[in-house]
PDB file of C-alpha atoms in Angstrom:
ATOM      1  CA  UNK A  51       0.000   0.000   0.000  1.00 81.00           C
ATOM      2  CA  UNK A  52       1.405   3.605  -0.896  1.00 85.00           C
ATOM      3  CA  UNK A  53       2.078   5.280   1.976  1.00 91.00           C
ATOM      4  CA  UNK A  54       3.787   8.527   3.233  1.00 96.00           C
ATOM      5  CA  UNK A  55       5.483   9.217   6.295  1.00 97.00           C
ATOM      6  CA  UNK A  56       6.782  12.955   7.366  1.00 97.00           C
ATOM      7  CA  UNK A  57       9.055  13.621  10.359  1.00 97.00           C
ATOM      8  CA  UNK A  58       8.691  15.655  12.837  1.00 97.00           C
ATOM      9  CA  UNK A  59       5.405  16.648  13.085  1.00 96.00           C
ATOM     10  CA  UNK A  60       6.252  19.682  14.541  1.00 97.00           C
ATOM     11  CA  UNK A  61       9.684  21.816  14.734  1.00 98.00           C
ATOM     12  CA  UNK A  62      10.796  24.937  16.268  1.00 98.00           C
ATOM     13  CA  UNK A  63      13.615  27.015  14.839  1.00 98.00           C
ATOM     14  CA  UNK A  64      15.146  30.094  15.691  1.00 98.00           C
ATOM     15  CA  UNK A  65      15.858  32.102  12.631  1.00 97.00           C
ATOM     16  CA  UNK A  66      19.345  31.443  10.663  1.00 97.00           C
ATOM     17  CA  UNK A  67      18.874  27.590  12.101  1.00 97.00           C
ATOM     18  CA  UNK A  68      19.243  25.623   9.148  1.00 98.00           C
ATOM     19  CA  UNK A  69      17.196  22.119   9.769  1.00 98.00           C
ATOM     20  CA  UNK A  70      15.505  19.360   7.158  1.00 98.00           C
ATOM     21  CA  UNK A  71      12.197  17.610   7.024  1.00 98.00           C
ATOM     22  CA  UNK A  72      11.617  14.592   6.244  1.00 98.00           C
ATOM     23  CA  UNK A  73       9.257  12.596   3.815  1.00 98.00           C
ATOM     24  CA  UNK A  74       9.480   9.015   3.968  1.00 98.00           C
ATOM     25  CA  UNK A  75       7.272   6.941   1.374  1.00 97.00           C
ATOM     26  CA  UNK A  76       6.314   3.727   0.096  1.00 94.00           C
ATOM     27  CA  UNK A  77       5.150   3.780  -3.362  1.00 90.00           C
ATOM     28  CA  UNK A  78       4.521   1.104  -6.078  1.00 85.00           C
ATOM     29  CA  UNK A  79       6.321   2.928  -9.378  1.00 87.00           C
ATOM     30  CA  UNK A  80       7.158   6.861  -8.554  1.00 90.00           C
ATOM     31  CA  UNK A  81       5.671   9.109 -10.745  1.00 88.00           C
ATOM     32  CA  UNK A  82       6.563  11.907  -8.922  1.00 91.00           C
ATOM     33  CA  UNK A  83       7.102  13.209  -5.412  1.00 95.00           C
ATOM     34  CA  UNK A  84       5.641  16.524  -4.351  1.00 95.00           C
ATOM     35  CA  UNK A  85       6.219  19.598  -1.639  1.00 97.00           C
ATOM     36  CA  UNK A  86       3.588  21.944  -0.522  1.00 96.00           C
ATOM     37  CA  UNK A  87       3.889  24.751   1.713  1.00 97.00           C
ATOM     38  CA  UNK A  88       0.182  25.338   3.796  1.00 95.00           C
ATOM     39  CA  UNK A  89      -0.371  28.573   5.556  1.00 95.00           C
ATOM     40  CA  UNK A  90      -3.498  28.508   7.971  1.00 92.00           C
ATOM     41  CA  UNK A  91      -6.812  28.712   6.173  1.00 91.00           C
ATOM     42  CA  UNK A  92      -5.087  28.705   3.100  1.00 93.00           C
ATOM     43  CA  UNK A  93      -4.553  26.536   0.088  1.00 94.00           C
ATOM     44  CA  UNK A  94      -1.327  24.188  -0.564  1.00 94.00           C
ATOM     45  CA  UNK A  95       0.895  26.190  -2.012  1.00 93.00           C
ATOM     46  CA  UNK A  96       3.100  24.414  -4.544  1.00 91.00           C
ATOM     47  CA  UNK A  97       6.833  24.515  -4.132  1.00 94.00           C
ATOM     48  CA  UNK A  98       8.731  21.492  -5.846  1.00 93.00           C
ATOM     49  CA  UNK A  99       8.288  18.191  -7.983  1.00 93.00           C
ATOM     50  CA  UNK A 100      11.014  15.902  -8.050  1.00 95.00           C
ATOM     51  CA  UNK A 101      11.121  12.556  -9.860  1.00 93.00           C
ATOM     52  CA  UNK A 102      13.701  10.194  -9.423  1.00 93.00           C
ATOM     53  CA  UNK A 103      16.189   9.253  -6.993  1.00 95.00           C
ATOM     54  CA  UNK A 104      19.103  11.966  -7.135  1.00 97.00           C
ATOM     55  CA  UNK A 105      16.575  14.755  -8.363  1.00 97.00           C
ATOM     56  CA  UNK A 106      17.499  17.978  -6.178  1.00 97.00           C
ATOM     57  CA  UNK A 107      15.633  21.273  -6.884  1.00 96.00           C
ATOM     58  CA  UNK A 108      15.998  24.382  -4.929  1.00 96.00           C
ATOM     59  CA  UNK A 109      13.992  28.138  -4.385  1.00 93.00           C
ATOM     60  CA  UNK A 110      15.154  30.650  -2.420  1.00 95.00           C
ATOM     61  CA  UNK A 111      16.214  29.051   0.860  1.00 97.00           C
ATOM     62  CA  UNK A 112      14.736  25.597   0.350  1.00 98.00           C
ATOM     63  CA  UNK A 113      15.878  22.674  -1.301  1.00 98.00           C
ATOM     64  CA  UNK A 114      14.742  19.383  -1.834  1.00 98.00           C
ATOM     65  CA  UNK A 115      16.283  15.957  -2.447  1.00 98.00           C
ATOM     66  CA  UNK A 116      15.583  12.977  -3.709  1.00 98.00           C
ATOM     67  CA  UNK A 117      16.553   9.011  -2.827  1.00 96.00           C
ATOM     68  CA  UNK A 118      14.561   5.634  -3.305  1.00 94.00           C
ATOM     69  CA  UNK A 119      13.330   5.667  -0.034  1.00 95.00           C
ATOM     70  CA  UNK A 120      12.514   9.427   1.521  1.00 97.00           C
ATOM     71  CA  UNK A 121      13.204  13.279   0.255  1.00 98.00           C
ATOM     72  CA  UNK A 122      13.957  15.877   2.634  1.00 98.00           C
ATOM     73  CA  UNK A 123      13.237  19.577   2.290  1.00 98.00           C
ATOM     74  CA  UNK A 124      16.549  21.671   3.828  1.00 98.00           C
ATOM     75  CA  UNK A 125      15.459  25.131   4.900  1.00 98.00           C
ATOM     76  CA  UNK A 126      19.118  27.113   4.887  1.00 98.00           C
ATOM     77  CA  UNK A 127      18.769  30.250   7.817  1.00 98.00           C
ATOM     78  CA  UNK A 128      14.912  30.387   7.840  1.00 97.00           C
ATOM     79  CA  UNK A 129      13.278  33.354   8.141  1.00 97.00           C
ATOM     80  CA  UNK A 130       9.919  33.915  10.292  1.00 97.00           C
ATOM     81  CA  UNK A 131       8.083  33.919   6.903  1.00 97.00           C
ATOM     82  CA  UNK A 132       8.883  30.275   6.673  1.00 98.00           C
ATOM     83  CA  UNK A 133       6.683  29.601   9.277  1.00 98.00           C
ATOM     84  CA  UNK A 134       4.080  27.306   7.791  1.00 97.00           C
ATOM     85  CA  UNK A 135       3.260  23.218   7.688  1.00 96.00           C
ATOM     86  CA  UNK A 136       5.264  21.438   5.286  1.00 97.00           C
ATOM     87  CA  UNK A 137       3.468  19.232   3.009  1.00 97.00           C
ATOM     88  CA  UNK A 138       4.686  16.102   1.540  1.00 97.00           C
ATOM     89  CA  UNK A 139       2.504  13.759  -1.490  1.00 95.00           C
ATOM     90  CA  UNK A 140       3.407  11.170  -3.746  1.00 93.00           C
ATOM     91  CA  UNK A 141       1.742   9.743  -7.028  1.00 89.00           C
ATOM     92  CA  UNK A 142       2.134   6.231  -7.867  1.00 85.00           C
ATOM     93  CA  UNK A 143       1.426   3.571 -10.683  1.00 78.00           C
ATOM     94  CA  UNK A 144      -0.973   1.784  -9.200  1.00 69.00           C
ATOM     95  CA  UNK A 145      -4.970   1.778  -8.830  1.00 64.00           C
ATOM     96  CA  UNK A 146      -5.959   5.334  -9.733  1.00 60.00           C
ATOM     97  CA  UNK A 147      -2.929   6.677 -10.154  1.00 59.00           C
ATOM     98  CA  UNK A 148      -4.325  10.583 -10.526  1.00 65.00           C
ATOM     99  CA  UNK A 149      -4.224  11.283  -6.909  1.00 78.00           C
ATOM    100  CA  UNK A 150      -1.779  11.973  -4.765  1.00 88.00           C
ATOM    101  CA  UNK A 151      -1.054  10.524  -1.247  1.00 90.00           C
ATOM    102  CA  UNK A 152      -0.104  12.946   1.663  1.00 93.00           C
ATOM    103  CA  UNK A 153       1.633  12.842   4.320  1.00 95.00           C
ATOM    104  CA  UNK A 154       0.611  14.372   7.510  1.00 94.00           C
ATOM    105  CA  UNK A 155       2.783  17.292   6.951  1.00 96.00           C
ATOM    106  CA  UNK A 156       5.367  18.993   9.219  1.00 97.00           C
ATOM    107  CA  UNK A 157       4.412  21.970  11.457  1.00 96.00           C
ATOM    108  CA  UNK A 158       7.578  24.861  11.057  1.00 98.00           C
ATOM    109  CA  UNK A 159       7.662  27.816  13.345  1.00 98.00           C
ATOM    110  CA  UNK A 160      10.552  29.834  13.139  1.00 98.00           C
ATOM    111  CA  UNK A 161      11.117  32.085  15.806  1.00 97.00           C
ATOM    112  CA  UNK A 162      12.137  36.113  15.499  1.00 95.00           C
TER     113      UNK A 162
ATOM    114  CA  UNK B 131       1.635  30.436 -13.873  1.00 71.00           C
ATOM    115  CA  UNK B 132      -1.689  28.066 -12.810  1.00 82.00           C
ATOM    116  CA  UNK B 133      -4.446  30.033 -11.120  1.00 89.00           C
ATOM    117  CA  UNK B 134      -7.017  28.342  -9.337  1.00 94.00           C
ATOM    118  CA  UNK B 135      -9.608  30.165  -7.557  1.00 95.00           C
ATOM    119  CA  UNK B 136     -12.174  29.217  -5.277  1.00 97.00           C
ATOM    120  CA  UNK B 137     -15.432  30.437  -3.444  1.00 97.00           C
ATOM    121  CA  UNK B 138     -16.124  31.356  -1.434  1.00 97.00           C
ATOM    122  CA  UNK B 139     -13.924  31.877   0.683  1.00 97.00           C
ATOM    123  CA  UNK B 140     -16.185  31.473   3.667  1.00 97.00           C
ATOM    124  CA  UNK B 141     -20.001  30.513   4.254  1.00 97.00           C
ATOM    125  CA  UNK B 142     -21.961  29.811   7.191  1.00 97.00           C
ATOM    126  CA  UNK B 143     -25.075  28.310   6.579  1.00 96.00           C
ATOM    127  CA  UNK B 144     -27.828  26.711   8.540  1.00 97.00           C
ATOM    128  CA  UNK B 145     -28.525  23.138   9.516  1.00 97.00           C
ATOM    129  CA  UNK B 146     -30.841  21.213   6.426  1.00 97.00           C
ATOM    130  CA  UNK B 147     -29.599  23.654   3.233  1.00 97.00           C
ATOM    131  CA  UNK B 148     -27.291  23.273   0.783  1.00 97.00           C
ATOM    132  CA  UNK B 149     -23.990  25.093   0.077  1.00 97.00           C
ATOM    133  CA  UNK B 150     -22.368  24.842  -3.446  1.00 97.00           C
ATOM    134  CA  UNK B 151     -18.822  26.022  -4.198  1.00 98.00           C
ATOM    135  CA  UNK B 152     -16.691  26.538  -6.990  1.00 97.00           C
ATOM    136  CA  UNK B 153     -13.559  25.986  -8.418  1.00 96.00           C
ATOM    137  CA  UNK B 154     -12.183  27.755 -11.277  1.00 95.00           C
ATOM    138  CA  UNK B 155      -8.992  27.402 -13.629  1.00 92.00           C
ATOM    139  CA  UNK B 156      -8.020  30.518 -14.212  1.00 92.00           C
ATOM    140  CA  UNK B 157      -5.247  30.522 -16.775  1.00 87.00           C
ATOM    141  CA  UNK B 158      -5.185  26.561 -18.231  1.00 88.00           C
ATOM    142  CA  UNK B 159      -7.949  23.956 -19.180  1.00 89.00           C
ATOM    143  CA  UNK B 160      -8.236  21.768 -16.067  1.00 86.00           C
ATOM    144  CA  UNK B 161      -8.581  17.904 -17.327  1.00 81.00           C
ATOM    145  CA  UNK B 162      -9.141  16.875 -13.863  1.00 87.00           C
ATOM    146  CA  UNK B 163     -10.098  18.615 -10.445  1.00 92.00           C
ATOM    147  CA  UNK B 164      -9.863  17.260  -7.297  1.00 94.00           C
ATOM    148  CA  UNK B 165     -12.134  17.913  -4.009  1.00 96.00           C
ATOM    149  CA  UNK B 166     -10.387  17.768  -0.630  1.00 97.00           C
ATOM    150  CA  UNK B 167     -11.619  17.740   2.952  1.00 96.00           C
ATOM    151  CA  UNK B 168      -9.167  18.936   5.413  1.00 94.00           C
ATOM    152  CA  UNK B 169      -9.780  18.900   9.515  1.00 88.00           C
ATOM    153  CA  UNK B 170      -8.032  21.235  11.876  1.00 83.00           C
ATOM    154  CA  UNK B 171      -3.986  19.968  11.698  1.00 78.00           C
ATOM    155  CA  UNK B 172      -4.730  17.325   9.612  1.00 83.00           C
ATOM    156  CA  UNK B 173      -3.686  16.466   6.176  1.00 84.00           C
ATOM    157  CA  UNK B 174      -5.346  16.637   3.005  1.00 91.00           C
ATOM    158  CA  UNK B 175      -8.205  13.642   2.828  1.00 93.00           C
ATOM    159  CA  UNK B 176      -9.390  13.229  -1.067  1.00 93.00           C
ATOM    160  CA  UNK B 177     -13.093  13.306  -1.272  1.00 95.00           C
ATOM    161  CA  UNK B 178     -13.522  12.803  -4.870  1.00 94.00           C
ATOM    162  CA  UNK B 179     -11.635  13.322  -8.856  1.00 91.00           C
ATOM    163  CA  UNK B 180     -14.030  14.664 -11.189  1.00 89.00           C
ATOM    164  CA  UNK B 181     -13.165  14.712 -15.319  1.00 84.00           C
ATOM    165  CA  UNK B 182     -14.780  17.198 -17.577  1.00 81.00           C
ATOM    166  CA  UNK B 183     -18.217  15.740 -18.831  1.00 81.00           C
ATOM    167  CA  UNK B 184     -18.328  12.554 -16.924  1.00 83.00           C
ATOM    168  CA  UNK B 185     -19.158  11.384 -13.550  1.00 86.00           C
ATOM    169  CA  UNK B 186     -17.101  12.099 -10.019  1.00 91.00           C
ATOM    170  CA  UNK B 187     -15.072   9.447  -8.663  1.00 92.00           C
ATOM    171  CA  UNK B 188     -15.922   9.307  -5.036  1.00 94.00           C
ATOM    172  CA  UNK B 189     -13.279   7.785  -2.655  1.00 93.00           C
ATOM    173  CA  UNK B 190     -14.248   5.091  -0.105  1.00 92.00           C
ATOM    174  CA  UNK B 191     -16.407   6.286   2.826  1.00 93.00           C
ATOM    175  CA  UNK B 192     -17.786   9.678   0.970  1.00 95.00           C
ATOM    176  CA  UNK B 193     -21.252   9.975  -0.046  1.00 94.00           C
ATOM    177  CA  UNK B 194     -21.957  10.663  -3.477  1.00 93.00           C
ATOM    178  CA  UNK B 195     -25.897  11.919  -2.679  1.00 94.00           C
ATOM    179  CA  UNK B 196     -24.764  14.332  -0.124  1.00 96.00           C
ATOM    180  CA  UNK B 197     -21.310  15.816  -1.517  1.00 97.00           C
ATOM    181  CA  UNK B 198     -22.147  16.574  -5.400  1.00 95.00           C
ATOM    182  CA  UNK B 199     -19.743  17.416  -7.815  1.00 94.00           C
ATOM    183  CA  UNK B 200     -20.561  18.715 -10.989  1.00 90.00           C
ATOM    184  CA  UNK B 201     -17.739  19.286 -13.406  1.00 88.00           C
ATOM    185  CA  UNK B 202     -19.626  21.253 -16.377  1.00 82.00           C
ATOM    186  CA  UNK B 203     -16.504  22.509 -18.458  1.00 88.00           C
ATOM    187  CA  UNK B 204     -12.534  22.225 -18.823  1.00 88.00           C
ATOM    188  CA  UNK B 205     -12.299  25.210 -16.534  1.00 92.00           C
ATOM    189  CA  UNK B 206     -15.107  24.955 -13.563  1.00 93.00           C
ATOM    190  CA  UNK B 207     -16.139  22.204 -10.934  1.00 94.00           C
ATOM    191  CA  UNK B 208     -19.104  22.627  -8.291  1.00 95.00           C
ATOM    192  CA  UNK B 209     -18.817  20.965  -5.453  1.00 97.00           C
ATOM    193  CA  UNK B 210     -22.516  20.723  -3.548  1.00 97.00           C
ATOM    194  CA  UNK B 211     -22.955  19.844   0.197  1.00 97.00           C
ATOM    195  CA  UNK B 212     -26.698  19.051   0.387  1.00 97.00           C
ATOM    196  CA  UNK B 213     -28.697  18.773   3.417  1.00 97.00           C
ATOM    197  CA  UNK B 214     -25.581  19.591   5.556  1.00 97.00           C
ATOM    198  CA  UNK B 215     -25.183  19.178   9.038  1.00 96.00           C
ATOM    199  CA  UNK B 216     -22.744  20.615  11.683  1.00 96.00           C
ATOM    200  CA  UNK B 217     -20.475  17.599  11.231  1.00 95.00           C
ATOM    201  CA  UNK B 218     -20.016  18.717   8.091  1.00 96.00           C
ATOM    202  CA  UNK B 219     -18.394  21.792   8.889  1.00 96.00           C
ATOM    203  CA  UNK B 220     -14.518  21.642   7.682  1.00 96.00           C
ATOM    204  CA  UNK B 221     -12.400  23.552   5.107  1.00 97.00           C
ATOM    205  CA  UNK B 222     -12.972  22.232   1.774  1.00 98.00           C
ATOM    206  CA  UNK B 223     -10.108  22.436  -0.912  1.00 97.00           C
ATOM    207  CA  UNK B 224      -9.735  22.022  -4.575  1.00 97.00           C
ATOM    208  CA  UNK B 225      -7.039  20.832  -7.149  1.00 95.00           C
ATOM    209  CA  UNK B 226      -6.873  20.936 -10.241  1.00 92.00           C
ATOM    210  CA  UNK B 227      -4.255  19.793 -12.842  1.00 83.00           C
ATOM    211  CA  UNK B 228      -3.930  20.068 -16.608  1.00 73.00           C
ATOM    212  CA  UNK B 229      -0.605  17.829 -16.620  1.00 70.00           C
ATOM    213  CA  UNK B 230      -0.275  15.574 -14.051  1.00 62.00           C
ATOM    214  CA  UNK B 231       3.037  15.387 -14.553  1.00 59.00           C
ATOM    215  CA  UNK B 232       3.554  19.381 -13.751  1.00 66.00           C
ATOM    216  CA  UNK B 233       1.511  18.905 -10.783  1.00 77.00           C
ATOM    217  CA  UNK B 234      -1.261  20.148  -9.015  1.00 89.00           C
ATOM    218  CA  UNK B 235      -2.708  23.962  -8.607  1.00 92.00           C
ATOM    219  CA  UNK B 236      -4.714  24.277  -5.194  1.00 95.00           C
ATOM    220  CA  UNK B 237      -7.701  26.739  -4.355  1.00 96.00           C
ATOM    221  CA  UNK B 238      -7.867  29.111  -1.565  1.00 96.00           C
ATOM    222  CA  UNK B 239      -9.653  26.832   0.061  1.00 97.00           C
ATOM    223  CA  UNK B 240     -13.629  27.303   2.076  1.00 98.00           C
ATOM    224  CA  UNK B 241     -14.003  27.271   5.641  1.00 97.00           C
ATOM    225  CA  UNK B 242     -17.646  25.793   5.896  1.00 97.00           C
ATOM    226  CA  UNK B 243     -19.307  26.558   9.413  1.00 97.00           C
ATOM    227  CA  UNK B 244     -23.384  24.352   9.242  1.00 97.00           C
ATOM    228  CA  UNK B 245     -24.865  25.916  12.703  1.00 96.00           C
TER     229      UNK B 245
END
């Protein structure tokens, strides 16, 4: 069963802290691996698609990366604006292979 | 870039009416739109994948008589909550994607109260 798994759940930085969050995922055939940034009330925001192992892509201060197993989203010195939950989705190959399956996201505060 | 907007943004309504929202592509022809429910610090949970012209695929566990979607062109899906109820309450969210392979463009989002 495709499954996503996103670590921690929550994490407090101070700004200039550099950290990563994790996405771990089970998927039958990758099709693509996805990053959303949530404010609250607010739409996923779109921020990167990678789609196979060694993929990196970066904006701004974030980057992503890419194995067989898990991607990890590094925030370099976050600013308070980076406060938000992370969101993590994959598409597979299998069954109905249109939607995407999230993780629980990460909560990010980043502190002044 | 891919626009997607969606309202409203907010609605309160009463116990026993219906509430419809929509979801526009702004910018690009939307083959397929998704509907999301989303509880307070929770992740996304899929309700249904509509296609232009033909019926909604409703995932396990969601009613199709109660949450109808209605996807009438390439750029606009309706999503109606009939008869709703305070448990229905919860911020809906759509998708929608003209490439799945680019990705998906999300709506603002609607914060449904049902008092």
């Amino acid at each position: 069963e495709d499954q996503v798994t996103q670590s921690p759940e929550a994490l407090r930085l101070q700004e200039g802290e550099s950290s990563s969050l994790n996405c771990s995922y089970t998927v039958s055939g990758l099709r693509g691996l996805f990053w959303y940034r949530q404010d609250p009330g607010k739409g996923p925001e779109f921020l990167f698609t990678l789609y196979s192992a060694g993929e990196e892509k970066e904006k701004e201060r974030l980057k992503a990366t890419l194995t067989k197993k898990e991607s990890f989203l590094h925030i370099t010195a976050p600013k308070p604006e980076d406060s938000a939950t992370y969101l993590c989705a994959v598409r597979g190959n299998a069954g109905n292979n249109r939607k995407l399956i999230w993780g629980l996201g990460t909560s990010l505060a980043v502190n002044p | 870039g891919a626009v997607v907007s969606q309202h409203p943004s907010r609605v309160i309504c009463k116990s026993g009416t219906s509430v419809k929202i929509e979801c526009r592509s702004l910018d690009f022809q939307a083959t397929t739109m998704f509907w999301y429910r989303q509880f307070p610090k929770q992740s996304l949970m899929l309700m249904a994948t509509s296609n232009e012209g033909s019926k909604a695929t409703y995932e396990q566990g969601v009613e199709k008589d109660k949450f109808l979607i209605n996807h009438a062109s390439l750029t606009l899906s309706t999503l109606t909550v009939t008869s709703a109820h305070p448990e229905d309450s919860s911020f809906y969210i759509c998708s929608a994607t003209r490439d799945r392979a680019k990705g998906y463009t999300f709506g603002s989002g609607t914060r449904l109260t049902v008092v």
